[in-house]
CSV table of C-alpha atoms in Angstrom, one decimal:
chain,number,residue,atom,x,y,z
A,1,MET,CA,-4.3,-10.6,27.1
A,2,THR,CA,-1.3,-11.8,28.9
A,3,THR,CA,1.8,-10.4,27.3
A,4,SER,CA,5.4,-9.5,28.0
A,5,GLN,CA,4.8,-6.3,26.0
A,6,HIS,CA,5.7,-4.0,28.8
A,7,LYS,CA,8.7,-1.8,29.8
A,8,ILE,CA,11.5,-3.7,31.5
A,9,GLY,CA,13.7,-0.8,32.8
A,10,SER,CA,16.5,-0.8,30.2
A,11,GLY,CA,18.3,2.2,31.7
A,12,PHE,CA,18.4,3.8,28.2
A,13,ASP,CA,16.1,6.3,26.5
A,14,ALA,CA,15.3,8.2,23.3
A,15,ARG,CA,18.6,10.1,23.4
A,16,SER,CA,20.8,7.0,23.9
A,17,THR,CA,23.2,6.2,21.1
A,18,ALA,CA,24.1,2.9,19.5
A,19,ALA,CA,27.6,3.2,21.0
A,20,GLU,CA,26.2,3.8,24.5
A,21,VAL,CA,23.9,0.8,24.2
A,22,LEU,CA,26.9,-1.4,23.3
A,23,ASP,CA,29.3,0.0,25.9
A,24,GLY,CA,30.7,-3.0,27.8
A,25,ILE,CA,29.3,-5.5,25.3
A,26,ASP,CA,31.9,-7.6,23.5
A,27,LEU,CA,30.7,-8.9,20.1
A,28,SER,CA,34.0,-10.5,19.2
A,29,GLY,CA,33.4,-13.7,17.2
A,30,LYS,CA,29.8,-12.8,16.4
A,31,LEU,CA,28.5,-12.4,12.9
A,32,ALA,CA,25.8,-9.9,12.0
A,33,VAL,CA,23.9,-9.4,8.8
A,34,VAL,CA,22.5,-5.9,8.4
A,35,THR,CA,20.3,-5.1,5.4
A,36,GLY,CA,20.5,-1.4,4.5
A,37,GLY,CA,23.7,-1.4,6.5
A,38,TYR,CA,25.5,1.2,4.3
A,39,SER,CA,23.2,4.1,4.5
A,40,GLY,CA,21.3,6.1,7.2
A,41,LEU,CA,20.5,4.2,10.3
A,42,GLY,CA,21.9,1.1,8.8
A,43,LEU,CA,25.3,2.6,8.4
A,44,GLU,CA,25.4,3.7,12.1
A,45,THR,CA,24.2,0.2,13.1
A,46,THR,CA,27.0,-1.4,11.1
A,47,ARG,CA,29.6,1.0,12.6
A,48,ALA,CA,28.4,0.3,16.1
A,49,LEU,CA,28.4,-3.5,15.8
A,50,ALA,CA,31.8,-3.6,14.1
A,51,ASN,CA,33.3,-1.3,16.7
A,52,ALA,CA,32.0,-3.7,19.4
A,53,GLY,CA,33.9,-6.6,17.6
A,54,ALA,CA,31.3,-8.1,15.4
A,55,HIS,CA,31.9,-9.1,11.8
A,56,VAL,CA,29.2,-7.4,9.8
A,57,VAL,CA,27.9,-8.7,6.4
A,58,VAL,CA,26.0,-6.0,4.5
A,59,PRO,CA,23.8,-7.1,1.6
A,60,ALA,CA,23.4,-4.3,-0.9
A,61,ARG,CA,21.6,-3.6,-4.1
A,62,ARG,CA,24.4,-1.3,-5.1
A,63,PRO,CA,27.6,-3.1,-3.9
A,64,ALA,CA,30.0,-0.4,-5.1
A,65,ASP,CA,28.2,2.2,-3.1
A,66,ALA,CA,28.2,0.0,-0.1
A,67,GLU,CA,31.9,-0.7,-0.4
A,68,ALA,CA,32.6,3.1,-0.6
A,69,ALA,CA,30.4,3.8,2.4
A,70,LEU,CA,32.0,1.1,4.6
A,71,SER,CA,35.6,1.7,3.5
A,72,GLY,CA,36.6,3.2,6.8
A,73,ILE,CA,34.9,0.5,8.9
A,74,SER,CA,36.9,-2.6,9.6
A,75,GLY,CA,35.3,-6.0,10.0
A,76,THR,CA,32.7,-5.6,7.3
A,77,GLU,CA,32.0,-7.3,4.0
A,78,VAL,CA,29.5,-6.6,1.2
A,79,GLY,CA,27.3,-9.0,-0.7
A,80,GLU,CA,24.9,-8.3,-3.6
A,81,LEU,CA,21.2,-8.5,-2.8
A,82,ASP,CA,18.1,-6.9,-4.2
A,83,LEU,CA,15.2,-7.5,-1.8
A,84,ALA,CA,12.7,-6.8,-4.6
A,85,ASP,CA,14.0,-9.8,-6.5
A,86,LEU,CA,13.5,-13.3,-5.0
A,87,THR,CA,16.1,-14.8,-7.3
A,88,SER,CA,18.6,-12.3,-6.0
A,89,VAL,CA,17.6,-13.3,-2.4
A,90,GLU,CA,18.1,-16.9,-3.2
A,91,THR,CA,21.5,-16.3,-4.8
A,92,PHE,CA,22.8,-14.2,-1.8
A,93,ALA,CA,21.6,-16.9,0.7
A,94,ARG,CA,23.1,-19.7,-1.3
A,95,ARG,CA,26.5,-18.0,-1.5
A,96,PHE,CA,26.4,-17.2,2.2
A,97,LEU,CA,25.4,-20.7,3.3
A,98,GLY,CA,28.2,-22.0,1.1
A,99,THR,CA,30.7,-20.3,3.5
A,100,GLY,CA,29.5,-22.6,6.3
A,101,ARG,CA,29.2,-19.6,8.7
A,102,SER,CA,26.4,-19.2,11.3
A,103,ILE,CA,24.5,-15.9,11.9
A,104,ASP,CA,24.2,-14.5,15.4
A,105,LEU,CA,22.4,-11.3,14.6
A,106,LEU,CA,20.3,-10.4,11.6
A,107,ILE,CA,18.9,-6.8,11.4
A,108,ALA,CA,16.4,-6.3,8.7
A,109,GLY,CA,16.7,-2.6,8.2
A,110,ALA,CA,16.4,-1.9,4.5
A,111,GLY,CA,13.2,-0.4,3.3
A,112,ILE,CA,11.4,2.4,1.5
A,113,MET,CA,8.8,5.0,2.6
A,114,ALA,CA,6.0,6.9,0.9
A,115,ALA,CA,7.3,5.9,-2.5
A,116,PRO,CA,5.3,6.4,-5.7
A,117,GLU,CA,3.3,3.4,-6.9
A,118,ARG,CA,5.6,0.7,-8.2
A,119,ARG,CA,5.1,-3.0,-8.9
A,120,VAL,CA,7.9,-5.5,-8.4
A,121,GLY,CA,8.2,-9.3,-9.0
A,122,PRO,CA,4.9,-10.7,-10.1
A,123,GLY,CA,3.1,-7.4,-9.6
A,124,TRP,CA,3.6,-7.0,-5.8
A,125,GLU,CA,3.2,-3.5,-4.2
A,126,SER,CA,6.8,-2.3,-3.6
A,127,HIS,CA,6.6,-1.4,0.1
A,128,PHE,CA,5.1,-4.8,1.0
A,129,ALA,CA,7.5,-6.6,-1.3
A,130,ILE,CA,10.8,-4.8,-0.2
A,131,CYS,CA,10.1,-4.1,3.5
A,132,HIS,CA,8.4,-7.5,4.2
A,133,LEU,CA,8.4,-10.2,1.6
A,134,GLY,CA,12.1,-9.8,0.7
A,135,HIS,CA,13.1,-10.0,4.3
A,136,TYR,CA,10.8,-12.9,4.9
A,137,ALA,CA,12.4,-14.8,2.0
A,138,LEU,CA,15.9,-13.8,3.2
A,139,VAL,CA,15.4,-15.1,6.7
A,140,SER,CA,13.8,-18.3,5.3
A,141,ARG,CA,16.7,-18.9,3.0
A,142,LEU,CA,19.2,-18.2,5.8
A,143,TRP,CA,17.4,-20.3,8.4
A,144,PRO,CA,20.1,-23.0,8.6
A,145,ALA,CA,22.7,-20.4,9.5
A,146,LEU,CA,20.5,-18.8,12.1
A,147,THR,CA,19.6,-22.0,13.8
A,148,ALA,CA,23.3,-23.1,13.7
A,149,SER,CA,24.2,-20.2,16.0
A,150,GLY,CA,22.1,-21.7,18.8
A,151,ASP,CA,21.4,-18.2,20.2
A,152,ALA,CA,20.5,-15.9,17.3
A,153,ARG,CA,18.3,-12.8,17.2
A,154,VAL,CA,16.4,-11.4,14.2
A,155,VAL,CA,15.4,-7.7,14.4
A,156,THR,CA,13.0,-6.1,12.0
A,157,VAL,CA,13.1,-2.3,11.7
A,158,ALA,CA,9.4,-1.3,11.7
A,159,SER,CA,8.0,2.1,12.5
A,160,SER,CA,5.3,4.0,14.4
A,161,GLY,CA,3.9,4.2,10.8
A,162,HIS,CA,2.3,0.8,11.6
A,163,HIS,CA,-0.3,2.9,13.5
A,164,SER,CA,-1.7,4.1,10.1
A,165,SER,CA,-2.8,0.8,8.7
A,166,THR,CA,-3.7,-2.8,9.7
A,167,MET,CA,-3.1,-5.6,7.2
A,168,ARG,CA,-5.4,-5.0,4.2
A,169,TRP,CA,-6.2,-8.6,3.6
A,170,ASP,CA,-8.7,-7.9,0.9
A,171,ASP,CA,-6.2,-5.7,-1.1
A,172,VAL,CA,-2.7,-6.3,0.2
A,173,HIS,CA,-1.1,-5.0,-3.1
A,174,PHE,CA,-3.3,-1.9,-3.5
A,175,GLU,CA,-4.8,-3.1,-6.7
A,176,ARG,CA,-7.9,-1.0,-6.0
A,177,GLY,CA,-6.3,2.4,-5.5
A,178,TYR,CA,-2.9,3.4,-4.2
A,179,ASP,CA,-2.0,5.4,-1.1
A,180,ARG,CA,1.7,5.7,-0.5
A,181,TRP,CA,1.4,6.3,3.3
A,182,LEU,CA,-1.1,3.5,3.8
A,183,ALA,CA,1.2,1.2,1.8
A,184,TYR,CA,4.1,2.2,4.0
A,185,GLY,CA,1.9,1.7,7.1
A,186,GLN,CA,0.8,-1.8,6.1
A,187,ALA,CA,4.4,-2.8,5.4
A,188,LYS,CA,5.5,-1.7,8.8
A,189,THR,CA,2.6,-3.6,10.4
A,190,ALA,CA,3.8,-6.6,8.5
A,191,ASN,CA,7.3,-6.1,9.9
A,192,VAL,CA,5.9,-6.3,13.4
A,193,LEU,CA,3.7,-9.3,12.7
A,194,PHE,CA,6.7,-11.1,11.1
A,195,ALA,CA,8.7,-10.8,14.3
A,196,VAL,CA,5.8,-12.1,16.3
A,197,HIS,CA,5.4,-15.3,14.3
A,198,LEU,CA,9.1,-15.8,13.6
A,199,ASP,CA,9.7,-15.8,17.4
A,200,ARG,CA,7.0,-18.4,18.0
A,201,LEU,CA,8.5,-20.7,15.4
A,202,GLY,CA,12.2,-19.9,16.2
A,203,ALA,CA,12.3,-20.0,20.0
A,204,GLU,CA,12.8,-23.8,20.1
A,205,HIS,CA,15.7,-23.5,17.7
A,206,GLY,CA,17.4,-20.7,19.6
A,207,VAL,CA,16.2,-17.9,17.3
A,208,ARG,CA,14.4,-15.0,18.9
A,209,ALA,CA,12.8,-12.1,17.1
A,210,PHE,CA,12.0,-8.5,17.8
A,211,SER,CA,10.7,-5.5,16.0
A,212,LEU,CA,11.0,-1.8,16.7
A,213,HIS,CA,10.4,1.9,15.9
A,214,PRO,CA,13.8,3.7,15.6
A,215,GLY,CA,12.3,7.1,16.1
A,216,ALA,CA,12.0,10.0,13.7
A,217,ILE,CA,15.3,10.8,11.9
A,218,LEU,CA,16.3,12.6,8.8
A,219,THR,CA,18.0,10.0,6.5
A,220,PRO,CA,17.8,9.0,2.9
A,221,LEU,CA,14.6,7.2,3.7
A,222,GLN,CA,12.8,10.5,3.0
A,223,ARG,CA,14.1,10.5,-0.6
A,224,HIS,CA,10.6,10.3,-2.0
A,225,LEU,CA,9.3,13.3,-0.1
A,226,ARG,CA,9.4,16.8,-1.5
A,227,PRO,CA,11.1,19.4,0.6
A,228,GLU,CA,7.9,21.5,0.9
A,229,GLU,CA,6.1,18.5,2.2
A,230,MET,CA,8.6,18.0,5.0
A,231,VAL,CA,8.4,21.8,5.7
A,232,GLU,CA,4.6,21.5,6.0
A,233,ARG,CA,5.0,18.5,8.4
A,234,GLY,CA,7.4,20.6,10.5
A,235,TRP,CA,10.4,18.2,10.0
A,236,ILE,CA,12.6,20.8,8.3
A,237,ASP,CA,12.7,24.6,7.9
A,238,GLU,CA,12.7,26.4,4.6
A,239,HIS,CA,16.5,26.1,4.4
A,240,GLY,CA,16.4,22.4,4.8
A,241,ASN,CA,17.6,22.3,8.4
A,242,GLN,CA,16.0,20.0,10.9
A,243,ALA,CA,13.1,21.8,12.6
A,244,ASP,CA,11.5,19.2,14.9
A,245,PRO,CA,13.4,19.0,18.3
A,246,ASP,CA,12.1,15.5,18.8
A,247,PHE,CA,14.0,14.1,15.8
A,248,LYS,CA,16.9,11.9,16.7
A,249,SER,CA,20.4,11.9,15.3
A,250,PRO,CA,21.3,8.8,13.1
A,251,GLU,CA,23.5,7.5,16.0
A,252,GLN,CA,20.4,7.8,18.3
A,253,GLY,CA,18.2,6.3,15.7
A,254,ALA,CA,20.4,3.2,15.4
A,255,ALA,CA,20.3,2.6,19.1
A,256,THR,CA,17.1,0.7,19.5
A,257,GLN,CA,17.8,-1.9,16.8
A,258,VAL,CA,21.3,-2.4,18.3
A,259,TRP,CA,19.7,-2.7,21.8
A,260,ALA,CA,17.1,-5.2,20.6
A,261,ALA,CA,19.9,-7.3,18.9
A,262,THR,CA,22.3,-7.4,21.8
A,263,SER,CA,20.8,-6.5,25.2
A,264,PRO,CA,21.1,-9.2,27.9
A,265,LEU,CA,17.9,-7.9,29.4
A,266,LEU,CA,16.0,-9.5,26.4
A,267,ASP,CA,17.4,-12.9,27.0
A,268,GLY,CA,14.6,-15.4,27.1
A,269,LEU,CA,12.2,-12.9,25.6
A,270,GLY,CA,11.0,-12.5,22.0
A,271,GLY,CA,8.2,-11.4,19.7
A,272,LEU,CA,8.3,-7.9,21.3
A,273,TYR,CA,8.0,-4.4,19.7
A,274,CYS,CA,10.5,-1.9,21.1
A,275,GLU,CA,11.1,1.9,21.0
A,276,ASP,CA,13.5,4.3,22.6
A,277,CYS,CA,15.8,1.3,23.7
A,278,GLU,CA,12.9,-0.2,25.7
A,279,VAL,CA,10.1,-2.7,25.3
A,280,ALA,CA,7.1,-0.6,24.2
A,281,GLU,CA,3.7,-0.6,25.9
A,282,ILE,CA,0.5,-1.5,24.0
A,283,ALA,CA,-1.3,1.5,22.5
A,284,GLU,CA,-5.0,0.8,23.0
A,285,GLU,CA,-6.1,4.2,21.8
A,286,GLU,CA,-5.7,5.5,18.3
A,287,GLY,CA,-3.9,8.8,17.5
A,288,GLU,CA,-1.0,8.7,20.0
A,289,TRP,CA,1.6,7.1,17.6
A,290,VAL,CA,3.5,5.8,20.6
A,291,GLY,CA,3.7,2.1,21.6
A,292,VAL,CA,2.4,-0.8,19.5
A,293,ARG,CA,-1.1,-1.3,18.3
A,294,PRO,CA,-2.8,-4.5,19.4
A,295,TYR,CA,-3.4,-5.7,15.8
A,296,ALA,CA,0.3,-5.6,15.1
A,297,ILE,CA,1.1,-8.1,17.8
A,298,ASP,CA,-1.9,-10.3,17.3
A,299,ALA,CA,-0.8,-14.0,17.0
A,300,GLY,CA,-3.6,-14.9,14.7
A,301,GLU,CA,-2.8,-12.0,12.3
A,302,ALA,CA,0.8,-12.9,12.5
A,303,ALA,CA,0.1,-16.6,11.5
A,304,ARG,CA,-2.1,-15.4,8.7
A,305,LEU,CA,0.6,-13.1,7.3
A,306,TRP,CA,3.1,-16.0,7.6
A,307,LYS,CA,1.0,-18.3,5.5
A,308,LEU,CA,0.4,-15.5,2.9
A,309,SER,CA,4.2,-14.8,2.7
A,310,ALA,CA,5.0,-18.5,2.3
A,311,ASP,CA,2.4,-18.8,-0.4
A,312,LEU,CA,3.7,-15.7,-2.3
A,313,THR,CA,7.4,-16.4,-2.0
A,314,GLY,CA,7.3,-20.2,-2.1
A,315,VAL,CA,9.7,-20.5,0.8
A,316,SER,CA,9.4,-21.1,4.5
A,317,PRO,CA,12.1,-21.6,7.2
A,318,CYS,CA,10.4,-24.4,9.0
């Protein structure tokens, strides 16, 4: 397989921060949309982009909480959006398009992990619905603003969790038995595949797409995990303090998505999975949890997911 899925010598690494990645990059006049941009990695992403001069729109399910979290960051605005509700997605997109603005950067960072079984919309499994379908619909609805930029990037925050599950085509919504980690893994695989096909469709319109693993970081994403479970995994100690030395700080965790959204080294490229502020290598062997699994960047799988997503949501950008 001929692919650009290889390291390109970014000069950054796992310990680089979002601010370091953006050092010397002027985003004045650029508009970014960051879902999940008021908590955890998203908040650090918003802060870094705004500090570099971008105007950042933060869609939020809880707008009042978002306003409070962003109160000290200039150049930001909040809009109401619930990714689990396609009507909410349509309303947010219609309001945004009504402003006549174009979008230069869209970072799809909102999501859930290892949540209890929950059905949203017409009975969709919540990880797949929120992490993937909601973002698919959002990008589709905002397509006119993305293409208007002429040089836009869409970045989906996936995870090494994609190593745990391929697409479960025979039971995408876990109607025959629920496993919260497999549900998360499938949703993260969907995030990677989404970027692959979006980039194929968007390149001729000036829209390039990337996906990434931000690294392991303690954030509100772990809200559904019991403390004893995280102690057992070696993430925290019995006092709740970080125990794994390989975990990143939130500022480091935000770096790869900021790098994928802005790095000049990625000009002319797209559809790639990144980690540690670098294009990742393909992980041919199971069990390493580093790099990207071949099934997550398979063009046929990506096209199949695109069709399913269009059928389920009733929208498609092009």
